[in-house]
Short mmCIF file of C-alpha atoms and ligand atoms in Angstrom, two decimals:
data_model
loop_
_atom_site.label_atom_id
_atom_site.label_comp_id
_atom_site.label_asym_id
_atom_site.label_seq_id
_atom_site.Cartn_x
_atom_site.Cartn_y
_atom_site.Cartn_z
CA MET A 1316 370.06 128.08 240.67
CA ILE A 1317 368.75 124.52 239.15
CA ASP A 1318 370.41 122.22 237.61
CA VAL A 1319 367.44 121.88 234.96
CA CYS A 1320 369.91 119.37 232.10
CA ASP A 1321 370.86 117.16 235.62
CA LEU A 1322 367.41 117.14 236.44
CA ARG A 1323 366.67 115.85 233.24
CA GLU A 1324 369.42 113.14 233.63
CA LYS A 1325 368.48 112.01 237.95
CA ALA A 1326 364.80 111.23 235.96
CA ILE A 1327 365.87 109.16 233.64
CA LYS A 1328 367.57 107.40 235.53
CA ILE A 1329 364.78 106.41 237.25
CA LEU A 1330 362.94 106.11 234.62
CA ASP A 1331 365.72 103.22 233.02
CA THR A 1332 365.73 101.84 236.65
CA ASN A 1333 361.87 101.00 237.09
CA TRP A 1334 361.60 99.90 233.11
CA THR A 1335 361.08 95.45 233.07
CA GLY A 1336 361.19 95.55 229.68
CA LEU A 1337 357.20 96.26 229.37
CA TYR A 1338 356.37 98.35 231.42
CA THR A 1339 357.42 100.94 233.99
CA GLN A 1340 356.81 99.78 238.21
CA PRO A 1341 355.16 103.16 239.56
CA ALA A 1342 358.46 102.07 242.50
CA TYR A 1343 360.38 99.32 243.12
CA GLY A 1344 359.53 97.50 246.13
CA LEU A 1345 355.41 99.36 247.11
CA TYR A 1346 354.51 99.16 243.65
CA PRO A 1347 355.43 96.31 241.18
CA HIS A 1348 353.33 95.56 239.02
CA GLN A 1349 352.21 98.69 236.21
CA TRP A 1350 349.25 101.31 237.23
CA SER A 1351 346.66 102.69 234.43
CA TRP A 1352 347.29 106.15 235.56
CA ASP A 1353 351.13 105.59 235.87
CA SER A 1354 352.08 104.31 233.18
CA ALA A 1355 350.16 107.02 231.67
CA PHE A 1356 352.04 109.45 232.57
CA ILE A 1357 355.17 107.81 232.30
CA ALA A 1358 354.01 107.24 228.58
CA MET A 1359 353.76 110.88 228.07
CA ALA A 1360 357.52 111.83 229.72
CA ASN A 1361 358.76 108.77 227.18
CA ALA A 1362 357.39 110.08 224.38
CA HIS A 1363 360.25 112.82 224.36
CA ILE A 1364 362.91 110.07 224.78
CA ASN A 1365 361.96 107.37 223.95
CA PRO A 1366 358.63 107.09 221.73
CA ASP A 1367 359.43 102.98 221.01
CA ARG A 1368 358.92 102.92 225.42
CA ALA A 1369 356.20 104.48 224.97
CA ILE A 1370 354.36 102.62 222.89
CA THR A 1371 355.37 99.03 224.20
CA GLU A 1372 354.36 100.88 227.90
CA LEU A 1373 350.70 101.36 226.75
CA ARG A 1374 350.72 98.29 224.48
CA SER A 1375 350.92 95.53 227.36
CA LEU A 1376 348.81 97.97 229.91
CA PHE A 1377 346.18 97.22 226.65
CA LYS A 1378 346.89 93.46 227.48
CA GLY A 1379 345.27 93.60 229.62
CA GLN A 1380 342.34 95.38 228.80
CA TRP A 1381 339.00 93.97 229.57
CA GLU A 1382 336.51 92.16 226.60
CA ASN A 1383 333.87 95.51 227.98
CA GLY A 1384 336.00 98.36 227.08
CA MET A 1385 337.73 98.80 230.72
CA VAL A 1386 341.54 99.29 231.33
CA PRO A 1387 341.69 98.08 234.77
CA HIS A 1388 343.66 99.44 237.16
CA ILE A 1389 345.86 97.57 237.34
CA VAL A 1390 347.80 95.11 235.05
CA TYR A 1391 349.60 91.66 236.58
CA HIS A 1392 352.44 91.12 234.02
CA ARG A 1393 354.61 89.35 236.97
CA ARG A 1394 353.32 87.92 239.58
CA HIS A 1395 355.40 89.66 243.23
CA ASP A 1396 355.05 88.90 246.59
CA THR A 1397 354.90 92.80 247.69
CA TYR A 1398 352.37 93.53 246.92
CA PHE A 1399 348.52 93.08 248.17
CA PRO A 1400 346.42 92.70 247.01
CA GLY A 1401 347.73 90.05 244.01
CA PRO A 1402 345.66 89.41 241.05
CA GLU A 1403 343.37 86.16 242.66
CA PHE A 1404 342.86 88.36 245.24
CA TRP A 1405 340.54 89.96 242.59
CA ARG A 1406 338.85 86.42 241.66
CA THR A 1407 338.06 88.13 237.92
CA ASP A 1408 337.71 84.89 236.69
CA ARG A 1409 333.92 85.83 237.85
CA SER A 1410 333.20 88.10 235.17
CA PRO A 1411 333.26 86.56 231.32
CA TYR A 1412 335.14 90.01 229.91
CA ALA A 1413 338.02 89.23 232.39
CA PRO A 1414 341.61 88.26 229.59
CA ARG A 1415 343.05 85.24 232.00
CA ASP A 1416 346.68 86.13 230.66
CA PRO A 1417 347.53 87.98 232.02
CA GLU A 1418 345.84 88.98 235.09
CA THR A 1419 343.94 92.16 236.66
CA SER A 1420 342.36 94.32 239.17
CA GLY A 1421 338.78 94.63 238.78
CA ILE A 1422 337.75 98.07 238.79
CA CYS A 1423 339.38 100.31 236.94
CA GLN A 1424 341.75 104.42 237.60
CA PRO A 1425 341.13 108.05 235.46
CA PRO A 1426 341.30 107.59 231.66
CA VAL A 1427 344.23 109.52 230.55
CA HIS A 1428 344.93 107.43 228.29
CA ALA A 1429 344.43 108.78 224.83
CA SER A 1430 346.29 112.47 226.25
CA ALA A 1431 349.16 110.12 225.95
CA VAL A 1432 348.57 109.01 222.52
CA LEU A 1433 348.25 111.87 221.57
CA HIS A 1434 350.91 113.62 222.95
CA ILE A 1435 352.63 110.12 222.08
CA ILE A 1436 351.50 111.19 218.63
CA ARG A 1437 352.89 114.46 218.12
CA ASN A 1438 356.02 113.24 219.28
CA LEU A 1439 357.04 111.19 217.43
CA ASP A 1440 359.60 111.69 213.89
CA SER A 1441 358.30 108.80 211.70
CA GLY A 1442 354.50 109.80 210.05
CA GLU A 1443 353.63 106.12 209.49
CA LYS A 1444 355.34 105.47 213.29
CA ALA A 1445 352.04 107.43 214.68
CA ARG A 1446 349.92 106.41 211.66
CA THR A 1447 350.53 102.67 212.98
CA PHE A 1448 350.41 103.68 216.66
CA ALA A 1449 347.31 105.20 216.53
CA ARG A 1450 345.19 102.78 214.15
CA MET A 1451 345.86 100.33 217.00
CA MET A 1452 345.33 102.68 220.12
CA TYR A 1453 341.68 103.59 218.64
CA PRO A 1454 339.86 101.75 218.98
CA ARG A 1455 341.16 100.82 222.30
CA LEU A 1456 340.19 104.70 223.04
CA VAL A 1457 336.73 105.06 221.72
CA ALA A 1458 335.78 100.99 223.45
CA TRP A 1459 337.85 102.41 226.70
CA HIS A 1460 335.83 105.69 226.44
CA ASN A 1461 332.12 103.40 226.12
CA TYR A 1462 332.54 101.94 228.99
CA LEU A 1463 332.97 104.59 230.99
CA TYR A 1464 329.93 106.75 229.05
CA ARG A 1465 327.67 103.23 228.93
CA GLU A 1466 328.54 101.77 232.11
CA ARG A 1467 328.51 104.27 235.27
CA ASP A 1468 326.44 106.64 234.14
CA PRO A 1469 323.53 104.49 234.23
CA ASP A 1470 321.26 107.64 234.06
CA ALA A 1471 323.03 109.61 231.34
CA GLU A 1472 323.71 111.77 232.54
CA GLY A 1473 326.08 113.57 231.58
CA LEU A 1474 328.62 112.52 234.43
CA VAL A 1475 331.19 109.16 235.05
CA HIS A 1476 330.74 107.60 238.42
CA ILE A 1477 334.10 106.18 240.84
CA VAL A 1478 332.78 102.65 243.16
CA HIS A 1479 335.61 101.81 244.14
CA PRO A 1480 338.35 105.08 246.29
CA TRP A 1481 341.54 103.37 244.52
CA GLU A 1482 339.28 103.97 241.55
CA SER A 1483 340.07 107.87 241.80
CA GLY A 1484 344.22 107.52 242.19
CA GLN A 1485 343.20 109.02 245.17
CA ASP A 1486 342.91 106.99 247.66
CA ASN A 1487 342.54 108.07 250.78
CA SER A 1488 341.28 111.56 250.19
CA PRO A 1489 338.99 112.79 252.51
CA ILE A 1490 336.56 113.82 249.49
CA TRP A 1491 336.08 109.82 250.50
CA ASP A 1492 335.25 109.92 254.20
CA SER A 1493 332.37 111.29 253.97
CA VAL A 1494 330.28 108.04 252.33
CA LEU A 1495 332.57 105.87 253.56
CA SER A 1496 332.29 106.56 257.54
CA GLY A 1497 328.52 105.15 256.14
CA ILE A 1498 330.00 101.89 255.51
CA THR A 1499 329.60 99.27 258.38
CA VAL A 1500 331.77 96.71 257.68
CA ASP A 1501 331.86 93.76 259.67
CA PRO A 1502 335.70 91.96 259.76
CA GLU A 1503 334.76 88.58 260.71
CA THR A 1504 333.14 88.45 257.28
CA LEU A 1505 336.08 89.72 255.73
CA PRO A 1506 338.33 88.04 253.20
CA PRO A 1507 341.62 86.94 255.29
CA TYR A 1508 344.27 89.44 253.73
CA GLN A 1509 347.46 91.20 254.94
CA ARG A 1510 349.03 94.32 253.93
CA LYS A 1511 352.34 95.33 252.38
CA ASP A 1512 351.98 98.98 251.96
CA THR A 1513 353.59 99.31 255.33
CA GLN A 1514 356.48 97.67 254.85
CA PHE A 1515 357.99 99.84 252.79
CA VAL A 1516 356.68 103.31 254.35
CA ALA A 1517 355.87 105.06 257.17
CA PRO A 1518 352.99 103.60 258.17
CA GLU A 1519 351.58 106.57 259.58
CA ASP A 1520 351.48 108.18 256.54
CA ARG A 1521 349.31 105.14 255.17
CA PRO A 1522 345.40 104.98 254.57
CA GLU A 1523 344.51 103.76 258.38
CA ALA A 1524 343.17 100.63 258.32
CA THR A 1525 339.86 100.48 258.52
CA ASP A 1526 340.02 102.46 254.87
CA TYR A 1527 342.32 98.84 254.12
CA ASP A 1528 338.66 96.90 255.66
CA ARG A 1529 336.42 99.53 253.16
CA TYR A 1530 338.86 98.73 250.38
CA VAL A 1531 338.07 94.46 251.03
CA TYR A 1532 334.85 94.72 251.56
CA LEU A 1533 333.62 97.17 248.34
CA VAL A 1534 336.18 94.64 246.40
CA GLN A 1535 334.24 91.39 248.07
CA LEU A 1536 331.04 93.02 246.71
CA PHE A 1537 332.60 93.79 243.50
CA TYR A 1538 333.23 89.15 242.24
CA GLU A 1539 330.17 88.19 244.38
CA ASN A 1540 328.27 90.61 242.28
CA HIS A 1541 329.83 88.67 239.35
CA TYR A 1542 331.41 92.32 238.37
CA ASP A 1543 328.72 93.27 236.39
CA MET A 1544 327.98 96.79 236.83
CA LYS A 1545 324.12 97.14 236.76
CA LYS A 1546 323.96 94.43 239.55
CA ILE A 1547 326.69 97.29 241.19
CA ASN A 1548 325.30 100.55 240.56
CA ASP A 1549 322.12 98.72 242.45
CA VAL A 1550 324.15 98.03 245.61
CA CYS A 1551 327.24 99.65 245.66
CA PRO A 1552 327.53 102.06 248.45
CA PHE A 1553 330.44 104.16 247.27
CA GLN A 1554 329.34 105.39 244.04
CA ILE A 1555 330.78 108.84 243.25
CA GLN A 1556 330.72 111.59 240.15
CA ASP A 1557 334.28 113.06 241.03
CA VAL A 1558 335.01 115.87 239.71
CA LEU A 1559 339.30 115.09 238.30
CA PHE A 1560 338.27 110.76 236.86
CA ASN A 1561 335.12 113.60 235.25
CA ALA A 1562 338.14 116.03 234.15
CA LEU A 1563 340.12 114.13 233.24
CA LEU A 1564 337.51 112.17 231.11
CA ILE A 1565 336.55 115.55 228.41
CA ARG A 1566 340.16 116.78 227.84
CA ALA A 1567 340.74 112.40 227.04
CA GLU A 1568 337.89 113.09 224.90
CA MET A 1569 338.88 116.11 223.22
CA ASP A 1570 342.50 114.43 222.44
CA LEU A 1571 340.53 110.72 221.10
CA ALA A 1572 338.46 113.28 218.86
CA GLU A 1573 342.29 114.82 217.63
CA ILE A 1574 343.48 111.26 217.42
CA ALA A 1575 339.39 110.62 215.31
CA VAL A 1576 340.48 113.50 213.31
CA TYR A 1577 344.05 112.65 212.85
CA LEU A 1578 343.02 109.26 211.21
CA LYS A 1579 340.25 111.00 209.50
CA LYS A 1580 337.22 109.68 211.32
CA SER A 1581 334.02 111.46 212.35
CA PRO A 1582 335.23 113.39 216.10
CA THR A 1583 331.62 114.43 216.47
CA MET A 1584 330.89 111.73 218.93
CA PHE A 1585 333.67 112.92 221.17
CA GLU A 1586 333.36 116.64 221.16
CA SER A 1587 330.07 116.49 222.18
CA ARG A 1588 330.25 113.86 224.30
CA ALA A 1589 333.12 116.60 225.69
CA LYS A 1590 331.02 119.44 226.15
CA TRP A 1591 327.97 117.88 227.73
CA THR A 1592 330.04 116.28 230.46
CA GLY A 1593 331.65 119.48 230.95
CA LEU A 1594 327.65 121.52 231.10
CA ARG A 1595 326.99 119.59 233.41
CA MET A 1596 330.05 119.55 235.76
CA ASN A 1597 329.63 123.27 235.47
CA GLU A 1598 325.34 122.70 237.02
CA LYS A 1599 325.42 120.33 239.26
CA LEU A 1600 330.06 120.33 240.09
CA TRP A 1601 330.47 123.73 240.67
CA ASP A 1602 330.55 125.77 244.10
CA ALA A 1603 330.09 129.51 243.11
CA LYS A 1604 330.85 130.91 246.99
CA HIS A 1605 334.24 128.83 247.16
CA GLY A 1606 335.39 129.33 243.31
CA ILE A 1607 335.60 124.97 243.59
CA TYR A 1608 333.87 122.20 242.73
CA PHE A 1609 333.13 119.44 244.20
CA ASP A 1610 332.43 115.31 243.53
CA PHE A 1611 328.83 113.83 244.36
CA ASP A 1612 327.20 111.13 245.99
CA ARG A 1613 325.41 109.65 243.80
CA VAL A 1614 324.02 106.93 246.55
CA ASN A 1615 323.40 109.45 248.72
CA GLN A 1616 322.69 112.39 246.59
CA LYS A 1617 324.86 114.50 248.35
CA VAL A 1618 327.52 116.94 247.40
CA ILE A 1619 330.64 116.21 249.00
CA ASP A 1620 332.16 119.10 250.34
CA CYS A 1621 335.39 118.43 250.36
CA HIS A 1622 338.06 121.20 249.62
CA VAL A 1623 340.93 119.24 247.75
CA ALA A 1624 343.40 120.72 244.63
CA ALA A 1625 341.04 118.42 242.51
CA GLY A 1626 338.45 120.14 242.56
CA PHE A 1627 340.72 122.54 240.84
CA SER A 1628 341.06 120.21 237.93
CA PRO A 1629 338.19 121.73 235.71
CA LEU A 1630 340.64 124.03 234.26
CA TYR A 1631 342.59 120.90 232.90
CA ALA A 1632 339.65 120.22 230.88
CA GLY A 1633 338.58 124.59 230.52
CA VAL A 1634 335.61 123.79 231.69
CA PRO A 1635 335.15 127.32 233.98
CA ASP A 1636 334.09 130.00 231.87
CA ARG A 1637 336.32 132.92 232.64
CA ASP A 1638 334.19 134.45 235.35
CA GLN A 1639 334.27 131.19 236.78
CA ALA A 1640 338.22 130.73 236.05
CA LEU A 1641 338.83 133.89 238.30
CA ARG A 1642 337.50 132.22 241.06
CA MET A 1643 339.06 129.73 241.10
CA MET A 1644 342.13 131.55 240.89
CA ASP A 1645 341.21 133.61 244.35
CA TYR A 1646 340.76 130.80 246.50
CA LEU A 1647 343.81 128.92 244.31
CA ASN A 1648 345.86 130.74 244.84
CA SER A 1649 346.07 131.71 248.17
CA PHE A 1650 346.82 130.04 252.38
CA ALA A 1651 344.94 127.40 251.57
CA PHE A 1652 346.65 125.88 248.13
CA CYS A 1653 350.08 128.02 249.23
CA PRO A 1654 349.81 131.18 246.93
CA VAL A 1655 353.28 132.32 244.69
CA GLY A 1656 355.79 133.99 247.14
CA GLU A 1657 354.81 132.21 250.42
CA GLU A 1658 356.57 129.86 252.58
CA CYS A 1659 354.81 127.02 251.35
CA TYR A 1660 356.05 124.45 248.37
CA ALA A 1661 353.82 123.58 245.39
CA VAL A 1662 349.71 123.03 245.60
CA PRO A 1663 348.54 120.74 248.74
CA SER A 1664 346.16 118.15 248.31
CA TYR A 1665 343.89 119.33 250.35
CA ASP A 1666 343.03 122.66 252.32
CA ARG A 1667 345.71 122.94 254.67
CA ARG A 1668 343.07 125.39 256.77
CA ALA A 1669 340.15 121.77 256.63
CA PRO A 1670 339.93 119.93 260.01
CA GLY A 1671 341.58 117.24 259.46
CA TYR A 1672 344.50 118.64 256.82
CA SER A 1673 348.20 116.39 257.24
CA PRO A 1674 351.33 117.34 255.82
CA ARG A 1675 351.76 113.51 255.20
CA LYS A 1676 349.46 111.10 254.84
CA TYR A 1677 349.22 110.15 251.34
CA TRP A 1678 345.87 111.77 249.88
CA ARG A 1679 345.41 113.81 252.35
CA GLY A 1680 347.75 117.29 252.56
CA PRO A 1681 350.84 116.48 250.01
CA ILE A 1682 351.66 118.01 247.23
CA TRP A 1683 351.43 115.26 244.56
CA MET A 1684 352.97 115.60 240.83
CA ASN A 1685 350.91 114.55 239.24
CA ILE A 1686 348.35 116.72 240.41
CA ASN A 1687 350.50 119.81 240.44
CA TRP A 1688 350.56 119.02 236.17
CA ILE A 1689 347.52 119.19 235.91
CA LEU A 1690 347.09 122.86 237.63
CA TYR A 1691 349.87 124.28 236.82
CA ARG A 1692 348.43 123.12 232.61
CA GLY A 1693 344.71 124.09 233.25
CA THR A 1694 346.48 127.25 234.95
CA ARG A 1695 347.97 128.18 231.94
CA LEU A 1696 345.78 127.21 229.34
CA TYR A 1697 343.72 129.65 230.78
CA GLY A 1698 346.75 131.95 231.08
CA PHE A 1699 347.43 132.81 234.09
CA ASP A 1700 350.74 132.81 233.31
CA GLU A 1701 352.77 133.93 236.51
CA TYR A 1702 350.86 131.51 238.64
CA ALA A 1703 351.51 128.29 236.16
CA ARG A 1704 355.50 129.87 235.87
CA TRP A 1705 355.45 129.38 239.78
CA ILE A 1706 353.88 125.92 239.54
CA ARG A 1707 356.78 124.62 237.53
CA GLN A 1708 359.11 126.23 239.59
CA SER A 1709 358.53 124.31 242.63
CA MET A 1710 357.84 121.06 241.43
CA LEU A 1711 361.51 121.28 239.42
CA GLU A 1712 362.66 123.17 242.87
CA LEU A 1713 360.92 120.20 245.06
CA THR A 1714 362.86 117.36 243.51
CA SER A 1715 366.30 118.65 242.33
CA ARG A 1716 366.15 119.43 246.21
CA HIS A 1717 364.84 116.53 247.31
CA GLY A 1718 364.98 113.73 244.63
CA PHE A 1719 362.12 112.70 242.88
CA TYR A 1720 359.62 111.52 246.14
CA GLU A 1721 355.58 109.40 245.55
CA TYR A 1722 354.52 113.19 247.73
CA TYR A 1723 356.07 116.01 249.85
CA ASP A 1724 355.58 118.34 252.61
CA PRO A 1725 353.29 121.24 250.84
CA ASP A 1726 354.94 123.62 254.57
CA LYS A 1727 358.83 122.09 255.54
CA GLY A 1728 359.30 120.95 251.53
CA GLY A 1729 361.09 117.01 252.30
CA GLY A 1730 359.38 113.93 249.82
CA HIS A 1731 357.52 111.72 251.76
CA GLY A 1732 356.10 107.94 251.00
CA THR A 1733 358.10 106.22 248.79
CA PRO A 1734 361.87 107.37 246.42
CA ASN A 1735 362.29 106.48 242.77
CA PHE A 1736 358.60 107.58 242.10
CA SER A 1737 357.98 106.93 238.44
CA TRP A 1738 355.36 109.23 238.38
CA THR A 1739 357.00 112.22 239.31
CA ALA A 1740 360.60 111.58 237.71
CA ALA A 1741 358.04 111.54 234.41
CA LEU A 1742 355.68 114.74 234.81
CA VAL A 1743 358.85 116.53 235.83
CA LEU A 1744 360.48 115.52 232.73
CA ASP A 1745 357.88 116.44 230.41
CA LEU A 1746 358.26 119.63 232.40
CA ILE A 1747 361.42 121.11 231.58
CA ASP A 1748 361.83 119.20 227.60
CA GLU A 1749 358.80 120.84 226.41
CA GLU A 1750 360.77 124.20 227.11
CA GLU A 1751 363.96 123.19 227.54
CA THR A 1752 367.17 122.13 225.45
CA CYS A 1753 369.36 119.64 227.62
CA ARG A 1754 369.22 116.61 224.57
CA ASP A 1755 372.95 115.89 223.88
C1 LIG B 1934 348.17 104.24 245.31
O1 LIG B 1934 347.47 103.27 244.77
C2 LIG B 1934 347.28 102.19 245.23
C3 LIG B 1934 346.57 101.39 245.53
O2 LIG B 1934 345.64 101.55 243.22
C4 LIG B 1934 348.33 101.52 246.69
O3 LIG B 1934 347.76 102.76 247.50
O4 LIG B 1934 348.44 100.92 246.74
C5 LIG B 1934 347.88 106.02 244.54
O5 LIG B 1934 348.23 106.17 244.63
C6 LIG B 1934 347.35 105.32 242.86
O6 LIG B 1934 347.26 106.90 242.40
C7 LIG B 1934 348.49 105.44 242.36
O7 LIG B 1934 348.23 105.10 240.94
C8 LIG B 1934 348.90 104.60 243.18
C9 LIG B 1934 350.26 103.59 241.40
O8 LIG B 1934 351.20 104.97 242.70
O9 LIG B 1934 349.64 103.64 244.42
#
């Protein structure tokens, strides 16, 4: 039996320890700065226990928002020498839009922020506080989503694209292999750099040196093109219409529409964009044969036939119809992704039968709590209640048995990557506080 209230206390302790006064570090040492989608997930949990902190978290993140609307994937409020790349590496002063203070990275991450803001508004007791917060965030969120549709969808297709694996949040996912392997990098031409991640966690679990060379190559390409997306869209070899990114955008557009209504503004633009992106996703990214959605490589004009758990994330955005959803469940609830009642633990990030599946290697197999949280919400939305209860239970069991790790082994269940990882604690706390009454 899990002591849910004890688990909740432990989660709160981690969020308290990683809180800096301005934002929550994803993990002490390995990830000392403020990360965009981490902060949104963390704010969702703080909405239950400490709404003022949730508000400060998002306010701090949006201090780094660029004038063109982009919310950067890292905001560097302070210098820390435990993380590469630091602020200087990005040379964002070459962009006319980047803020000088705070310093930031030059790329973005999935847009979960409107969803976090709506979550906070719903959890705030005082109507006045909620309205003030909503009024502050609304124009910032609109600018952020407008940026994505304007700069990341140059052909007005309704699907936005990412230009760096870090933008996906799933850094070394096998989705990127085919595109990255086509990028030839001469290490001699790269700016000198030194990784720091492998000082904190097992190097064999982390991305390869060749992956990092390509990450760095792309950053160099961006600053050489002054972060001008028009130019980057012409020359960048990595341009991918990613399922997870677009699914989260659709959900965020629907949530922004609700925020607009709450502020007595028109929700129409957000609603119609959400619908449009959903339609395009069904037309272009749906694979009826397997019952999953696939990413699309814009440069080589190719579907990326890669079976990752994020391919089921459109459930969270209400994109598939009933038949598609049933098809997806056949695949999701099978050996490949760990079916209910089998000897495995929650949904792995990659099909367990796929070549290169690894239960330990970062985004190439391990269980991630944010993906499981998204699938929990998605399957619940479609009324797959038994399955949704199973994911929820697995998340609680894994964390109560092993602690709040960055990711977990789907076959053996142990925790890996960094311990005391904030979004793991946050999303488990969110699940608990949504249902249980542990408050003192
Ligand atoms: C990981 O990504 C960073 C780069 O952004 C890294 O490996 O150094 C990813 O898991 C990403 O999704 C996450 O936001 C970040 C901080 O937790 O770490």
